[in-house]
Amino acid sequence: MGSLTRNPGFVADVRARIDHLGLRDRMILAGPMTDMNPSYAHADLLVLPSHGEAYGMVITEALARGVPMPEAVA
């Protein structure tokens, strides 16, 4: 997700959506991370909530490790 402090309103909206869907106990908003390998190894799904990605390296890395991703939703 990136920074949890740069755009607090966006983070609050994402947290509200997670709560609304009843997923609080199943999702972690970890903030910036430098070593994703342990996370990919334990991930069931990758969700990248962002306004835009010029080239989403995290998506490429997850795909290379077989981590599924849902289709983008507006």
PDB file of C-alpha atoms in Angstrom:
ATOM      1  CA  MET A   1       0.000   0.000   0.000  1.00  0.00           C
ATOM      2  CA  GLY A   2       2.891   2.326   0.554  1.00  0.00           C
ATOM      3  CA  SER A   3       2.864   5.094   3.116  1.00  0.00           C
ATOM      4  CA  LEU A   4       0.155   4.979   5.752  1.00  0.00           C
ATOM      5  CA  THR A   5       0.746   8.651   6.596  1.00  0.00           C
ATOM      6  CA  ARG A   6       1.119  10.447   3.235  1.00  0.00           C
ATOM      7  CA  ASN A   7      -2.622  10.543   2.489  1.00  0.00           C
ATOM      8  CA  PRO A   8      -4.501   9.788   5.723  1.00  0.00           C
ATOM      9  CA  GLY A   9      -7.906  10.221   4.064  1.00  0.00           C
ATOM     10  CA  PHE A  10      -7.143   7.520   1.496  1.00  0.00           C
ATOM     11  CA  VAL A  11      -5.869   5.158   4.196  1.00  0.00           C
ATOM     12  CA  ALA A  12      -9.003   5.825   6.265  1.00  0.00           C
ATOM     13  CA  ASP A  13     -11.152   5.035   3.220  1.00  0.00           C
ATOM     14  CA  VAL A  14      -9.308   1.758   2.597  1.00  0.00           C
ATOM     15  CA  ARG A  15      -9.651   0.804   6.278  1.00  0.00           C
ATOM     16  CA  ALA A  16     -13.368   1.649   6.185  1.00  0.00           C
ATOM     17  CA  ARG A  17     -13.860  -0.559   3.124  1.00  0.00           C
ATOM     18  CA  ILE A  18     -11.984  -3.398   4.814  1.00  0.00           C
ATOM     19  CA  ASP A  19     -14.192  -3.026   7.900  1.00  0.00           C
ATOM     20  CA  HIS A  20     -17.363  -2.789   5.792  1.00  0.00           C
ATOM     21  CA  LEU A  21     -16.481  -6.067   4.091  1.00  0.00           C
ATOM     22  CA  GLY A  22     -15.707  -7.748   7.413  1.00  0.00           C
ATOM     23  CA  LEU A  23     -12.088  -8.397   6.489  1.00  0.00           C
ATOM     24  CA  ARG A  24     -10.268  -6.655   9.350  1.00  0.00           C
ATOM     25  CA  ASP A  25      -9.007  -9.942  10.818  1.00  0.00           C
ATOM     26  CA  ARG A  26      -7.800 -11.162   7.399  1.00  0.00           C
ATOM     27  CA  MET A  27      -5.939  -8.112   6.033  1.00  0.00           C
ATOM     28  CA  ILE A  28      -2.879  -6.168   7.117  1.00  0.00           C
ATOM     29  CA  LEU A  29      -1.997  -2.683   5.921  1.00  0.00           C
ATOM     30  CA  ALA A  30       1.732  -3.010   6.442  1.00  0.00           C
ATOM     31  CA  GLY A  31       2.954   0.243   4.909  1.00  0.00           C
ATOM     32  CA  PRO A  32       6.218   0.402   2.964  1.00  0.00           C
ATOM     33  CA  MET A  33       8.226  -2.815   2.886  1.00  0.00           C
ATOM     34  CA  THR A  34      11.676  -3.531   1.456  1.00  0.00           C
ATOM     35  CA  ASP A  35      11.760  -7.353   1.565  1.00  0.00           C
ATOM     36  CA  MET A  36       8.542  -8.811   0.225  1.00  0.00           C
ATOM     37  CA  ASN A  37       9.736 -12.427  -0.073  1.00  0.00           C
ATOM     38  CA  PRO A  38       8.371 -13.574   3.319  1.00  0.00           C
ATOM     39  CA  SER A  39       5.052 -11.882   2.575  1.00  0.00           C
ATOM     40  CA  TYR A  40       4.744 -13.443  -0.870  1.00  0.00           C
ATOM     41  CA  ALA A  41       5.503 -16.860   0.614  1.00  0.00           C
ATOM     42  CA  HIS A  42       2.516 -16.596   2.977  1.00  0.00           C
ATOM     43  CA  ALA A  43       0.124 -14.610   0.790  1.00  0.00           C
ATOM     44  CA  ASP A  44      -3.131 -16.022  -0.525  1.00  0.00           C
ATOM     45  CA  LEU A  45      -3.875 -12.905  -2.563  1.00  0.00           C
ATOM     46  CA  LEU A  46      -2.327  -9.543  -3.460  1.00  0.00           C
ATOM     47  CA  VAL A  47      -4.431  -6.396  -3.329  1.00  0.00           C
ATOM     48  CA  LEU A  48      -2.735  -3.164  -4.363  1.00  0.00           C
ATOM     49  CA  PRO A  49      -4.973  -0.235  -3.376  1.00  0.00           C
ATOM     50  CA  SER A  50      -3.444   2.715  -5.195  1.00  0.00           C
ATOM     51  CA  HIS A  51      -4.599   5.684  -7.218  1.00  0.00           C
ATOM     52  CA  GLY A  52      -2.226   4.749 -10.022  1.00  0.00           C
ATOM     53  CA  GLU A  53       0.850   2.732 -10.840  1.00  0.00           C
ATOM     54  CA  ALA A  54       3.140   3.739 -13.705  1.00  0.00           C
ATOM     55  CA  TYR A  55       4.714   0.295 -13.516  1.00  0.00           C
ATOM     56  CA  GLY A  56       3.709  -1.830 -10.564  1.00  0.00           C
ATOM     57  CA  MET A  57       6.829  -3.822  -9.703  1.00  0.00           C
ATOM     58  CA  VAL A  58       5.035  -5.398  -6.753  1.00  0.00           C
ATOM     59  CA  ILE A  59       2.493  -6.813  -9.222  1.00  0.00           C
ATOM     60  CA  THR A  60       5.227  -8.300 -11.420  1.00  0.00           C
ATOM     61  CA  GLU A  61       6.985  -9.809  -8.408  1.00  0.00           C
ATOM     62  CA  ALA A  62       3.760 -11.314  -7.060  1.00  0.00           C
ATOM     63  CA  LEU A  63       2.863 -12.792 -10.454  1.00  0.00           C
ATOM     64  CA  ALA A  64       6.344 -14.327 -10.718  1.00  0.00           C
ATOM     65  CA  ARG A  65       5.677 -16.109  -7.418  1.00  0.00           C
ATOM     66  CA  GLY A  66       2.176 -17.261  -8.392  1.00  0.00           C
ATOM     67  CA  VAL A  67       0.299 -14.971  -5.997  1.00  0.00           C
ATOM     68  CA  PRO A  68      -3.185 -14.301  -7.455  1.00  0.00           C
ATOM     69  CA  MET A  69      -4.648 -10.803  -7.802  1.00  0.00           C
ATOM     70  CA  PRO A  70      -8.245  -9.757  -8.362  1.00  0.00           C
ATOM     71  CA  GLU A  71      -9.142  -7.583 -11.333  1.00  0.00           C
ATOM     72  CA  ALA A  72      -8.937  -3.840 -10.708  1.00  0.00           C
ATOM     73  CA  VAL A  73     -12.058  -2.267  -9.278  1.00  0.00           C
ATOM     74  CA  ALA A  74     -12.861   1.440  -9.469  1.00  0.00           C
TER      75      ALA A  74
END
